[in-house]
Short mmCIF file of C-alpha atoms in Angstrom, two decimals:
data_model
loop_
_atom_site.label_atom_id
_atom_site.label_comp_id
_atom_site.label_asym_id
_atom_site.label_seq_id
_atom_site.Cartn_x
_atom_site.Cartn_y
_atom_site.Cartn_z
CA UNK A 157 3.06 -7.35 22.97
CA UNK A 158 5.27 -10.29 21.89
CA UNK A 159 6.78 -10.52 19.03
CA UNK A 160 6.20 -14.04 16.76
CA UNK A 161 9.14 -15.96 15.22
CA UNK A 162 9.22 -15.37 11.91
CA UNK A 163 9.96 -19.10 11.34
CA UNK A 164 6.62 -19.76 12.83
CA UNK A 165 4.64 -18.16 10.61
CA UNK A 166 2.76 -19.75 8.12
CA UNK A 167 2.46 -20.14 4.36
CA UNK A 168 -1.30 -20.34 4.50
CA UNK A 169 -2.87 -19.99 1.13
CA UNK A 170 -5.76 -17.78 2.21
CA UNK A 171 -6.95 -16.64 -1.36
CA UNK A 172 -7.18 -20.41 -2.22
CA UNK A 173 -8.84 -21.11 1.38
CA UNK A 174 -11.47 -18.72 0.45
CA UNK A 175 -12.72 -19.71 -2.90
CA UNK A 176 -12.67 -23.24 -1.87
CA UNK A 177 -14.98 -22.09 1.03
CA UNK A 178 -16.87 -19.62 -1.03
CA UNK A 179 -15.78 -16.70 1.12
CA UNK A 180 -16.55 -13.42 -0.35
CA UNK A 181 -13.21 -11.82 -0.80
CA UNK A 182 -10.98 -9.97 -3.42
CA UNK A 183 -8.28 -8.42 -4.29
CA UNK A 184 -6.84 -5.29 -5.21
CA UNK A 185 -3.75 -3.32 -5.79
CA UNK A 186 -2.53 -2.23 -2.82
CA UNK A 187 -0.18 1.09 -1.97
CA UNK A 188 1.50 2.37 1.35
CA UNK A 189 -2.01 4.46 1.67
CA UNK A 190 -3.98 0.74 1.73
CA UNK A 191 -6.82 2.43 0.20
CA UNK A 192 -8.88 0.57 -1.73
CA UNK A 193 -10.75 1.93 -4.56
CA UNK A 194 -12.23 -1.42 -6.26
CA UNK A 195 -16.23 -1.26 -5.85
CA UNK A 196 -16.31 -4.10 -3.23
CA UNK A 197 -20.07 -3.36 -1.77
CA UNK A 198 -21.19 -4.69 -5.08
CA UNK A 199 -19.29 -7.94 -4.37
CA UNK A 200 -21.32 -10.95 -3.05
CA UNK A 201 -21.13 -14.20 -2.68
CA UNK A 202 -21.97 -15.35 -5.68
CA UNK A 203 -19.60 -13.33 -7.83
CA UNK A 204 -17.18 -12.48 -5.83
CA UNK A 205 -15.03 -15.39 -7.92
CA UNK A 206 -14.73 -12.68 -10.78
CA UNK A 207 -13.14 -9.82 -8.32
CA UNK A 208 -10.17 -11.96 -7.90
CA UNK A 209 -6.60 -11.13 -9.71
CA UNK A 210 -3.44 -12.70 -8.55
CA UNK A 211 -1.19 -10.34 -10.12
CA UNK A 212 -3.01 -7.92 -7.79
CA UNK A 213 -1.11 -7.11 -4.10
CA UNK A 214 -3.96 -6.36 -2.04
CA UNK A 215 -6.38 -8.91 -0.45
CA UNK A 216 -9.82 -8.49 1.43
CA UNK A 217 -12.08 -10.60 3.37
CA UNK A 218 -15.98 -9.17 3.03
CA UNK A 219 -16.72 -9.54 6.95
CA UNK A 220 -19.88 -10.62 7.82
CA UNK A 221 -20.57 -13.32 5.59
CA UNK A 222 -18.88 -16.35 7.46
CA UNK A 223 -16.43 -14.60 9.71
CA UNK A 224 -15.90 -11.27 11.76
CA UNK A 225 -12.14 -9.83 12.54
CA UNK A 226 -11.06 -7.90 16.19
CA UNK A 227 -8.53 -5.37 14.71
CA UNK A 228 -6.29 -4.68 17.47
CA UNK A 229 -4.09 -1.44 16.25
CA UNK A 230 -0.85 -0.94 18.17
CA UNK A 231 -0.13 2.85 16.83
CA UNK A 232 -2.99 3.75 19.30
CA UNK A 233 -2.08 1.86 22.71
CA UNK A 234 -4.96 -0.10 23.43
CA UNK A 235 -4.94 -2.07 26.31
CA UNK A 236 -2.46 -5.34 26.68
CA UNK A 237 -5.35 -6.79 28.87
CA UNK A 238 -7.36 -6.55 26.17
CA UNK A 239 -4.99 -8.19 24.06
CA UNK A 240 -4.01 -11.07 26.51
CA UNK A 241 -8.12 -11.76 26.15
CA UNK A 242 -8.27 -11.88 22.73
CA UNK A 243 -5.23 -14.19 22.17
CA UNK A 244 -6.05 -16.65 24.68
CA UNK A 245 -9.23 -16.93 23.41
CA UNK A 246 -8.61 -16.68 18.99
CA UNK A 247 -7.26 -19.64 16.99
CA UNK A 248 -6.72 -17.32 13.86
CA UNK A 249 -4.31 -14.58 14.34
CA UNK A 250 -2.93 -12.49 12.14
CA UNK A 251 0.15 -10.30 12.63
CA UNK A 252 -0.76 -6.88 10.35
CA UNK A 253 1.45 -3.31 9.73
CA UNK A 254 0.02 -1.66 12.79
CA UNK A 255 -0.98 -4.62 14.90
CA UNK A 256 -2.94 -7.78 14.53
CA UNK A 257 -6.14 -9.13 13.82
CA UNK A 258 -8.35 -11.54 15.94
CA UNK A 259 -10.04 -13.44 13.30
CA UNK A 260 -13.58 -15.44 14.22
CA UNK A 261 -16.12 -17.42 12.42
CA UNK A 262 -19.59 -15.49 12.63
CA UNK A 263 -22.21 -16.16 15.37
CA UNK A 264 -24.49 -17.53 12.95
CA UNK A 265 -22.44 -18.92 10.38
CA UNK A 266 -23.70 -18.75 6.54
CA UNK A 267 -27.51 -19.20 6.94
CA UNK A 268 -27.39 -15.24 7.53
CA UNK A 269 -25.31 -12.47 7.99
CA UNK A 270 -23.96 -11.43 11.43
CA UNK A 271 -25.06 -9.61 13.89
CA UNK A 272 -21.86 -8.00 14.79
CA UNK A 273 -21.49 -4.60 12.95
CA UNK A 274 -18.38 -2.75 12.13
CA UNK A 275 -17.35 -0.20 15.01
CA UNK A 276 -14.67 2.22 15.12
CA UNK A 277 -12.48 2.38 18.52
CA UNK A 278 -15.29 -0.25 19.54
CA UNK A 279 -16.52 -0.68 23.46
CA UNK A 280 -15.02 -3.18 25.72
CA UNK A 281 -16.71 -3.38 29.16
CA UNK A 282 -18.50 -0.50 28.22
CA UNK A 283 -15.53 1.76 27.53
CA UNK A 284 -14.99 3.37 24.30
CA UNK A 285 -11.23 2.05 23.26
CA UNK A 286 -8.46 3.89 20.72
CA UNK A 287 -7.43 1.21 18.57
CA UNK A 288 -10.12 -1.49 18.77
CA UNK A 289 -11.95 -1.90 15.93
CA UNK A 290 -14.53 -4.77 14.56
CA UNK A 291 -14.89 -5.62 11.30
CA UNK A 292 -17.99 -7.22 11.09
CA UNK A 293 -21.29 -6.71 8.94
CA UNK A 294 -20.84 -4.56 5.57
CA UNK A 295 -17.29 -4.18 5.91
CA UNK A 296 -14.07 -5.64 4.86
CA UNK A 297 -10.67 -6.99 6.31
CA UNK A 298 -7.28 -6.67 4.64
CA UNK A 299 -5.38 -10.27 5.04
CA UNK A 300 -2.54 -12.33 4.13
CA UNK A 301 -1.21 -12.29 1.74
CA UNK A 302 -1.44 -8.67 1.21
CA UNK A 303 1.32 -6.38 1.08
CA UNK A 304 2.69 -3.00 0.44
CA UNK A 305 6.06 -1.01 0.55
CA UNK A 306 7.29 1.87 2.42
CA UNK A 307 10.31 4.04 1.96
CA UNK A 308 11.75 0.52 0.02
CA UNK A 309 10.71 -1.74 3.09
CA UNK A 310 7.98 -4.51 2.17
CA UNK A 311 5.16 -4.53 4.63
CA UNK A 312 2.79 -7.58 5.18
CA UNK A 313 -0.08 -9.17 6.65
CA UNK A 314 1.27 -13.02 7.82
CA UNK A 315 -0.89 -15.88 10.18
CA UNK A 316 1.16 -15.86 13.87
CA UNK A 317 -1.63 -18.17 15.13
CA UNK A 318 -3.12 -20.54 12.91
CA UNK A 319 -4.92 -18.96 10.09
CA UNK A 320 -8.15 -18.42 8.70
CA UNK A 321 -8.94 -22.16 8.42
CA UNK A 322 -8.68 -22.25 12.25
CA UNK A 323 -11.01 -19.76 13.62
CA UNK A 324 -13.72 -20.39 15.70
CA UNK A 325 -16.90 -18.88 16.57
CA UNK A 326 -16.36 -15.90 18.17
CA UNK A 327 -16.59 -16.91 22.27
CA UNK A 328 -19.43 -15.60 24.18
CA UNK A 329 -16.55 -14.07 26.94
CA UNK A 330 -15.40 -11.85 24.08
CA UNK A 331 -19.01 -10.80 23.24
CA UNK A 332 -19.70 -9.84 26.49
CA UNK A 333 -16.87 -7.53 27.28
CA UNK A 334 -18.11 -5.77 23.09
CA UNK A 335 -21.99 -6.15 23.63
CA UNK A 336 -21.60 -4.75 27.58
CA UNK A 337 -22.98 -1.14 27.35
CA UNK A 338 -22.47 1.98 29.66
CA UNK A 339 -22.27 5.19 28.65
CA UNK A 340 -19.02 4.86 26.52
CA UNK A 341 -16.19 6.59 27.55
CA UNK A 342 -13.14 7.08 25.37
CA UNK A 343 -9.88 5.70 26.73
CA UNK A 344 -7.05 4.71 25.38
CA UNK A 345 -5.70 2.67 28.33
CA UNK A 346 -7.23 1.16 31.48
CA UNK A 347 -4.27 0.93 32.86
CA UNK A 348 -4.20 4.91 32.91
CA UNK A 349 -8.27 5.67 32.28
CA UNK A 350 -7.20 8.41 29.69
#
């Protein structure tokens, strides 16, 4: 997986990007467990403007709304096919802890929710993958500028690719390799099939 140049990164203001756009988000304080506690299914678009605290570390996206995430997690070896797709094909990239997310704009935008649900170790072609996980519908995605430390080390969430103001609708040749169904089999490479 390559590795982006720190110098490339950006210093996109996401938590300013969002309430401009009225993007249901907020924050939180966030520890090297990145649980979050804060009530955030009672957050909505119209108040989400009250769950948000800049003294606060943590930041979350509610997914669904106007925009769906592809968490990619590297702990787990998913495939680098898979990942070659999604970053030849996602304008809003974001380099996480454990891996990246894709970021997307929602299928239908903000007339009404998504159709694209959250899944753990989600399908691609059919095949049940370790490590691939959507954040879509009723669920939430941890973003830049969130951070945490570890054993003294800060660890963040920083835009490689663009950033959340450049994501586009998720592509119909990523929703076919998610929406393709077999019977799912778990596998943690194609490469290998185990």
């Amino acid at each position: 997986f390559p590795s982006h140049d720190r110098a490339l990164m950006t210093t996109f203001d996401t938590i300013a990007y969002c309430i401009a756009h009225q993007i249901p988000c907020f924050t939180f304080t966030m520890d090297a467990t990145k649980k979050c506690y804060k009530p955030w299914k009672e957050i909505m678009p119209s108040n989400f403007i009250f769950a948000i605290d800049r003294g606060e570390n943590g930041f979350a996206v509610i997914t669904g709304y106007t925009h769906v995430v592809i968490d990619f997690d590297l702990k787990h070896n998913p495939p680098q096919t898979i990942y070659d797709i999604l970053e030849a094909n996602c304008d809003a990239i974001e380099r996480t802890p454990g891996g990246y997310h894709f970021w997307f704009q929602a299928p239908f935008g903000r007339d009404q929710v998504s159709p694209i649900k959250n899944a753990t170790d989600a399908s691609w072609d059919g095949l049940q993958v370790k490590g691939l996980d959507i954040r879509g519908t009723g669920g939430i995605c941890y973003t830049a500028p969130s951070h945490y430390m570890v054993a003294g080390q800060q660890k963040e969430y920083v835009w490689c690719k663009g950033n959340l103001s450049t994501a586009s609708t998720l592509p119909e040749c990523i929703r076919e390799h998610l929406e393709k169904q077999d019977t799912p089999k778990k596998i943690t490479s194609i490469v290998t099939g185990k």
